[in-house]
Coordinates of C-alpha atoms in Angstrom, one line a residue:
X1 CA -42.4 -90.3 -33.5
X2 CA -40.8 -93.6 -32.4
X3 CA -41.9 -95.8 -35.3
X4 CA -45.3 -94.3 -35.6
X5 CA -46.7 -92.0 -38.2
X6 CA -45.4 -88.5 -38.5
X7 CA -48.0 -85.8 -37.6
X8 CA -48.4 -83.2 -40.3
X9 CA -48.4 -79.6 -39.4
X10 CA -50.9 -77.0 -40.5
X11 CA -48.5 -75.7 -43.2
X12 CA -47.8 -79.2 -44.5
X13 CA -51.3 -80.0 -45.4
X14 CA -51.8 -80.4 -49.1
X15 CA -54.3 -78.5 -51.1
X16 CA -55.5 -74.9 -51.0
X17 CA -55.9 -74.9 -47.2
X18 CA -52.2 -75.4 -46.6
X19 CA -51.3 -72.7 -49.1
X20 CA -53.8 -70.3 -47.5
X21 CA -52.3 -71.0 -44.1
X22 CA -48.8 -70.3 -45.4
X23 CA -49.8 -66.9 -46.8
X24 CA -51.4 -65.9 -43.5
X25 CA -48.3 -66.8 -41.6
X26 CA -46.1 -64.8 -44.0
X27 CA -48.3 -61.8 -43.6
X28 CA -48.2 -62.0 -39.8
X29 CA -44.4 -62.2 -39.9
X30 CA -44.2 -59.2 -42.2
X31 CA -46.5 -57.2 -40.0
X32 CA -44.4 -57.9 -37.0
X33 CA -41.2 -57.0 -38.8
X34 CA -42.7 -53.8 -40.1
X35 CA -43.9 -52.9 -36.6
X36 CA -40.4 -53.4 -35.1
X37 CA -38.9 -51.5 -38.0
X38 CA -41.3 -48.6 -37.5
X39 CA -40.7 -48.7 -33.8
X40 CA -36.9 -48.5 -34.4
X41 CA -37.2 -45.7 -36.9
X42 CA -39.5 -43.8 -34.6
X43 CA -37.2 -44.2 -31.6
X44 CA -34.3 -42.9 -33.7
X45 CA -36.2 -39.9 -34.9
X46 CA -37.2 -38.5 -31.5
X47 CA -34.7 -36.9 -29.1
X48 CA -35.0 -34.8 -26.0
X49 CA -33.0 -31.6 -25.4
X50 CA -32.3 -30.3 -21.9
X51 CA -32.1 -26.6 -21.0
X52 CA -28.3 -26.8 -20.5
X53 CA -27.6 -28.4 -23.9
X54 CA -27.3 -27.5 -27.6
X55 CA -28.4 -29.8 -30.3
X56 CA -26.5 -29.7 -33.6
X57 CA -28.5 -31.5 -36.3
X58 CA -26.6 -32.2 -39.6
X59 CA -28.7 -32.7 -42.8
X60 CA -26.6 -33.9 -45.8
X61 CA -23.5 -32.3 -44.2
X62 CA -25.3 -28.9 -43.3
X63 CA -25.3 -28.3 -39.6
X64 CA -28.1 -26.6 -37.8
X65 CA -28.3 -25.6 -34.1
X66 CA -31.4 -26.3 -31.9
X67 CA -31.4 -24.5 -28.6
X68 CA -35.0 -24.9 -27.4
X69 CA -35.4 -27.6 -24.7
X70 CA -38.0 -30.3 -25.1
X71 CA -38.9 -33.1 -27.5
X72 CA -37.6 -32.8 -31.1
X73 CA -37.7 -35.0 -34.2
X74 CA -35.1 -35.8 -36.9
X75 CA -35.0 -37.9 -40.0
X76 CA -33.3 -41.2 -39.2
X77 CA -30.1 -42.0 -41.2
X78 CA -30.4 -38.7 -43.0
X79 CA -30.0 -36.3 -40.1
X80 CA -27.2 -36.7 -37.5
X81 CA -27.5 -35.4 -33.9
X82 CA -24.7 -34.2 -31.6
X83 CA -25.3 -32.6 -28.2
X84 CA -23.1 -29.9 -26.8
X85 CA -23.3 -28.6 -23.2
X86 CA -24.2 -25.0 -22.5
X87 CA -22.9 -25.1 -18.9
X88 CA -19.5 -23.9 -17.7
X89 CA -16.9 -26.7 -17.8
X90 CA -13.3 -26.8 -16.7
X91 CA -10.1 -28.7 -16.4
X92 CA -7.0 -28.5 -14.1
X93 CA -3.5 -27.7 -15.2
X94 CA -0.6 -28.8 -13.0
X95 CA -2.4 -31.2 -10.6
X96 CA -4.5 -34.3 -10.6
X97 CA -8.1 -33.9 -9.9
X98 CA -8.4 -37.1 -7.7
X99 CA -5.2 -36.9 -5.7
X100 CA -4.6 -33.1 -6.0
X101 CA -0.9 -33.8 -6.3
X102 CA 1.4 -31.7 -8.5
X103 CA 2.1 -32.8 -12.0
X104 CA 5.7 -31.6 -12.4
X105 CA 5.5 -31.6 -16.2
X106 CA 2.7 -29.0 -16.0
X107 CA 3.3 -27.2 -12.7
X108 CA 7.1 -26.9 -12.6
X109 CA 8.1 -23.4 -13.8
X110 CA 11.0 -20.9 -13.6
X111 CA 10.5 -17.3 -12.5
X112 CA 12.2 -14.1 -13.6
X113 CA 14.8 -14.2 -10.8
X114 CA 15.7 -17.8 -11.8
X115 CA 13.9 -19.6 -9.0
X116 CA 11.8 -22.7 -9.4
X117 CA 8.1 -22.9 -8.3
X118 CA 5.2 -25.2 -8.6
X119 CA 2.0 -23.5 -9.8
X120 CA -1.3 -25.1 -10.6
X121 CA -4.4 -23.6 -12.2
X122 CA -8.0 -24.4 -12.9
X123 CA -9.5 -23.2 -16.3
X124 CA -13.2 -22.6 -16.7
X125 CA -14.7 -22.3 -20.1
X126 CA -18.0 -22.6 -22.0
X127 CA -19.1 -23.2 -25.5
X128 CA -20.4 -20.1 -27.3
X129 CA -20.8 -21.5 -30.9
X130 CA -21.5 -25.3 -31.0
X131 CA -21.0 -25.6 -34.7
X132 CA -17.5 -24.1 -34.6
X133 CA -16.8 -26.1 -31.4
X134 CA -17.6 -29.4 -33.3
X135 CA -16.3 -28.7 -36.8
X136 CA -13.7 -25.9 -36.7
X137 CA -11.1 -28.0 -35.0
X138 CA -10.5 -31.6 -34.2
X139 CA -10.1 -31.1 -30.4
X140 CA -10.9 -27.5 -29.2
X141 CA -10.3 -28.4 -25.5
X142 CA -6.8 -29.6 -26.3
X143 CA -6.1 -26.3 -28.1
X144 CA -7.4 -24.3 -25.2
X145 CA -5.2 -26.3 -22.8
X146 CA -2.1 -25.9 -24.9
X147 CA -2.7 -22.2 -25.3
X148 CA -3.2 -21.8 -21.5
X149 CA 0.0 -23.7 -20.6
X150 CA 2.0 -21.6 -23.1
X151 CA 0.7 -18.3 -21.7
X152 CA 1.0 -19.5 -18.1
X153 CA 4.8 -20.2 -18.5
X154 CA 5.3 -17.0 -20.5
X155 CA 3.6 -14.9 -17.8
X156 CA 5.2 -16.6 -14.8
X157 CA 8.6 -15.9 -16.3
X158 CA 7.9 -12.2 -16.1
X159 CA 7.5 -12.2 -12.3
X160 CA 9.8 -13.0 -9.4
X161 CA 9.1 -15.9 -7.2
X162 CA 7.9 -13.7 -4.3
X163 CA 5.2 -12.2 -6.5
X164 CA 4.1 -15.6 -7.8
X165 CA 3.8 -17.1 -4.4
X166 CA 2.4 -14.2 -2.4
X167 CA 1.3 -10.8 -3.7
X168 CA 1.2 -11.1 -7.5
X169 CA -1.4 -13.8 -7.9
X170 CA -4.3 -11.6 -9.0
X171 CA -2.2 -9.7 -11.4
X172 CA -0.8 -12.9 -12.9
X173 CA -4.3 -14.4 -13.3
X174 CA -5.6 -11.3 -15.0
X175 CA -2.7 -11.1 -17.4
X176 CA -3.0 -14.7 -18.5
X177 CA -6.8 -14.4 -18.9
X178 CA -6.4 -11.3 -21.2
X179 CA -3.9 -13.1 -23.4
X180 CA -6.0 -16.2 -23.8
X181 CA -9.2 -14.3 -24.5
X182 CA -7.5 -12.4 -27.3
X183 CA -6.0 -15.6 -28.8
X184 CA -9.3 -17.5 -28.7
X185 CA -11.0 -14.7 -30.6
X186 CA -8.3 -15.1 -33.3
X187 CA -8.6 -18.9 -33.3
X188 CA -12.4 -18.7 -33.4
X189 CA -13.1 -22.3 -32.3
X190 CA -16.4 -21.6 -30.5
X191 CA -15.0 -21.5 -26.9
X192 CA -15.0 -18.7 -24.5
X193 CA -12.7 -18.5 -21.4
X194 CA -14.7 -17.8 -18.3
X195 CA -11.9 -17.7 -15.7
X196 CA -8.5 -19.0 -14.8
X197 CA -7.5 -19.3 -11.2
X198 CA -4.3 -20.1 -9.4
X199 CA -5.1 -23.0 -7.1
X200 CA -1.7 -23.2 -5.4
X201 CA 1.8 -21.9 -5.7
X202 CA 4.7 -23.0 -3.6
X203 CA 8.5 -23.7 -4.0
X204 CA 9.4 -27.2 -4.9
X205 CA 11.4 -28.0 -1.7
X206 CA 10.6 -27.7 2.0
X207 CA 13.7 -25.6 2.7
X208 CA 12.6 -23.0 0.2
X209 CA 9.1 -23.1 1.7
X210 CA 10.5 -22.4 5.2
X211 CA 12.6 -19.5 3.7
X212 CA 9.5 -17.9 2.2
X213 CA 7.6 -18.3 5.5
X214 CA 10.5 -16.4 7.2
X215 CA 10.2 -13.7 4.5
X216 CA 6.5 -13.4 5.1
X217 CA 7.1 -13.0 8.9
X218 CA 9.7 -10.4 8.2
X219 CA 7.3 -8.5 5.9
X220 CA 4.7 -8.6 8.7
X221 CA 7.2 -7.3 11.2
X222 CA 8.1 -4.5 8.7
X223 CA 4.5 -3.5 8.4
X224 CA 4.1 -3.5 12.2
X225 CA 7.1 -1.3 12.5
X226 CA 5.9 1.1 9.9
X227 CA 2.5 1.3 11.6
X228 CA 4.1 2.1 14.9
X229 CA 6.3 4.7 13.3
X230 CA 3.3 6.3 11.7
X231 CA 1.5 6.3 15.0
X232 CA 4.5 7.9 16.7
X233 CA 4.7 10.5 13.9
X234 CA 1.1 11.3 14.2
X235 CA 1.6 11.9 18.0
X236 CA 4.8 13.9 17.8
X237 CA 4.0 16.2 14.9
X238 CA 1.0 17.9 16.6
X239 CA 3.1 18.3 19.8
X240 CA 6.0 19.8 17.8
X241 CA 3.6 22.1 16.0
X242 CA 2.1 23.2 19.3
X243 CA 5.5 23.9 20.7
X244 CA 6.5 25.8 17.6
X245 CA 3.4 27.9 17.8
X246 CA 4.1 28.7 21.4
X247 CA 7.7 29.6 20.6
X248 CA 6.6 31.9 17.8
X249 CA 4.0 33.6 20.0
X250 CA 6.6 34.1 22.7
X251 CA 9.0 35.5 20.2
X252 CA 6.4 37.8 18.8
X253 CA 5.5 39.0 22.3
X254 CA 9.1 39.7 23.2
X255 CA 9.7 41.5 19.9
X256 CA 6.7 43.7 20.6
X257 CA 7.9 44.4 24.1
X258 CA 11.4 45.3 22.9
X259 CA 9.9 47.5 20.1
X260 CA 7.8 49.3 22.6
X261 CA 10.7 49.7 24.9
X262 CA 12.9 51.0 22.1
X263 CA 10.1 53.5 21.2
X264 CA 10.0 54.6 24.8
X265 CA 13.7 55.1 25.0
X266 CA 13.7 57.0 21.7
X267 CA 10.9 59.3 23.0
X268 CA 12.9 59.9 26.2
X269 CA 16.1 60.7 24.3
X270 CA 14.2 63.0 22.0
X271 CA 12.9 64.9 25.0
X272 CA 16.4 65.0 26.6
X273 CA 17.8 66.3 23.4
X274 CA 15.2 69.0 23.3
X275 CA 16.1 70.0 26.8
X276 CA 19.8 69.9 25.9
X277 CA 19.2 72.3 23.0
X278 CA 17.6 74.7 25.4
X279 CA 20.1 74.4 28.3
X280 CA 23.2 72.6 27.3
X281 CA 25.4 73.1 30.4
X282 CA 22.7 72.3 32.9
X283 CA 21.5 69.3 31.0
X284 CA 25.1 68.0 30.8
X285 CA 25.7 68.4 34.5
X286 CA 22.4 66.7 35.3
X287 CA 23.2 63.8 33.0
X288 CA 26.6 63.5 34.8
X289 CA 25.1 63.4 38.2
X290 CA 22.4 60.9 37.2
X291 CA 25.1 58.7 35.7
X292 CA 27.2 58.9 38.9
X293 CA 24.1 57.9 41.0
X294 CA 23.8 54.8 38.9
X295 CA 27.5 53.9 38.7
X296 CA 29.0 54.7 42.1
X297 CA 26.8 52.5 44.4
X298 CA 28.0 49.4 42.6
X299 CA 31.5 50.5 41.8
X300 CA 34.5 49.2 43.8
X301 CA 37.8 51.2 43.8
X302 CA 41.0 49.7 45.2
X303 CA 44.0 51.9 45.8
X304 CA 47.5 50.3 45.9
X305 CA 50.2 52.2 47.9
X306 CA 53.9 52.2 47.3
X307 CA 54.6 49.7 50.0
X308 CA 52.4 47.1 48.3
X309 CA 49.4 47.3 50.6
X310 CA 46.0 47.9 49.2
X311 CA 43.0 49.9 50.5
X312 CA 39.4 49.7 49.3
X313 CA 37.9 53.2 48.7
X314 CA 34.5 52.3 47.3
X315 CA 31.7 51.4 47.7
X316 CA 31.0 54.4 49.9
X317 CA 29.0 52.4 52.5
X318 CA 32.3 51.2 54.0
X319 CA 33.5 54.7 54.8
X320 CA 32.5 55.2 58.5
X321 CA 34.2 56.6 61.7
X322 CA 36.2 59.6 60.3
X323 CA 35.3 63.0 61.9
X324 CA 35.0 66.1 59.7
X325 CA 34.8 69.7 60.8
X326 CA 31.0 69.8 60.5
X327 CA 30.7 66.9 63.0
X328 CA 30.4 64.0 60.5
X329 CA 32.9 61.2 60.5
X330 CA 34.4 59.0 57.7
X331 CA 36.9 56.1 58.0
X332 CA 39.0 55.1 55.1
X333 CA 40.0 51.9 56.6
X334 CA 43.8 52.4 56.2
X335 CA 45.6 49.1 56.8
X336 CA 48.5 50.5 58.9
X337 CA 46.4 53.2 60.8
X338 CA 47.9 56.3 59.3
X339 CA 46.3 59.7 59.5
X340 CA 43.2 61.0 57.9
X341 CA 45.2 63.3 55.6
X342 CA 46.2 60.3 53.6
X343 CA 42.5 59.2 53.6
X344 CA 41.6 62.7 52.3
X345 CA 44.2 62.4 49.6
X346 CA 42.7 59.0 48.7
X347 CA 39.2 60.5 48.6
X348 CA 40.4 63.2 46.3
X349 CA 42.1 60.6 44.1
X350 CA 38.9 58.6 44.2
X351 CA 36.9 61.5 42.9
X352 CA 39.3 62.0 40.1
X353 CA 39.2 58.3 39.3
X354 CA 35.4 58.5 39.3
X355 CA 35.6 61.1 36.5
X356 CA 34.8 64.4 38.4
X357 CA 35.0 67.2 35.8
X358 CA 37.4 70.0 36.3
X359 CA 36.0 73.0 38.2
X360 CA 33.4 70.9 39.9
X361 CA 34.9 71.6 43.4
X362 CA 36.4 68.2 44.1
X363 CA 39.8 69.6 45.1
X364 CA 38.1 72.1 47.5
X365 CA 36.3 69.3 49.2
X366 CA 39.5 67.4 49.7
X367 CA 41.2 70.5 51.2
X368 CA 38.2 71.0 53.5
X369 CA 38.5 67.5 54.7
X370 CA 42.2 67.8 55.4
X371 CA 41.7 71.1 57.3
X372 CA 39.0 69.5 59.4
X373 CA 41.2 66.6 60.2
X374 CA 44.0 68.8 61.4

C-alpha cells in the first residue's frame, strides 16, 4: 500500500474465475434487492382493520367498503386504502376544549327579547356512509359545524333570555337537533347527528348574572307561595263544605219544623172553622175570651186625667186593697187618694179600652162596683 504491490481482489482476477465471481456477486445483489422489494410490496398489501373502523379500498377510482375486522389484503399501487372510524365523535361549539373558555365569535348570541347571552354546545356525530363521507364533500365535518352554528343562532333568536338560561334548554336542543337531522338528510354527506347538548348558558356580564340569580330566587319564592296557598285551600275548602252542609241540614230541619207547625195550625183552624159553622155566636165569644186571656196579662193601660196626673190601670196584678160588696177589695192606685167611684169609672173605661163588646155586661159590673163602694 505504501510503495508495495497492490493486492488484487477476487473480482480483479483475470480469466474465467474473475468473471465467474463477478456473476455470482451480481446474482446475490439481485436476490437481496428482490427480497426487500417483495418484502416492501407484501407489507404494503396487508392491512389490519379494527372493529370500530371502516376500510374504503379504491381500485382504479372505484371505492369499496370493507367492514369486517381482521387482516385484509390489497394490491399495492393499484388499490388505495382509507380508514374511517365507526365510533361516535364530536366537537365543541362556543368554547375551547382545553381551557373551556367561551369563544365569543361562536358563543355570543342575541335572544328574542334583545338580550345578549353566551351559549356553548357539544355536537356528537357518527359516520353512516364512509364513501359519501370521503368523496361527497371536501370537508363534511366543517359542513356539519357550519350548519349547526347557523341553526343554533336561528333557534336562540326565537327564545327569550330567561328560557335560554333556565327553563328552555331541553326544548332548544330538541329543536336544533330536528333541524340539523333534516338538513343532513338533504345534504347526504354520510354523517348522522347523534346529539347536540347545551353545555353552558349565561349572560356575558356579572351584573346580568346576579340579576338572573335574583329572578330565580323570586321564582322559587313564587312557587313556595303557590304551594302554601294550595295547601291552605285544600284545608279551607273541606271545612267550608262541612259548614255549608251543616247549614243546609239545619235549614232543612227548620223548614220541616215550620211546615209541620203550619200544617198543625191549618188543621186547628179547620177544626175551629167547623165549630164556628155549627155554633157561630158561642165560638165567637170563646175566641174573644181566649184572646183576652192571652193579651190582658201582658197589657199595660195608663189613664191620663185632666189635671195632668197619670194612673196605671193594667196589668191587673197591681189592683189590690179596694173593697167590694162581696167582701173582695181592689185598689186603683189613685195618685191623689180620691174615692173608689173614680176607680170604678176607670175600670169601666179600662174594659171599654180592652175591647169589651156591647151587651157583655161591662157597664153593669162598673155600676155594681160603684154601689158597693158607696
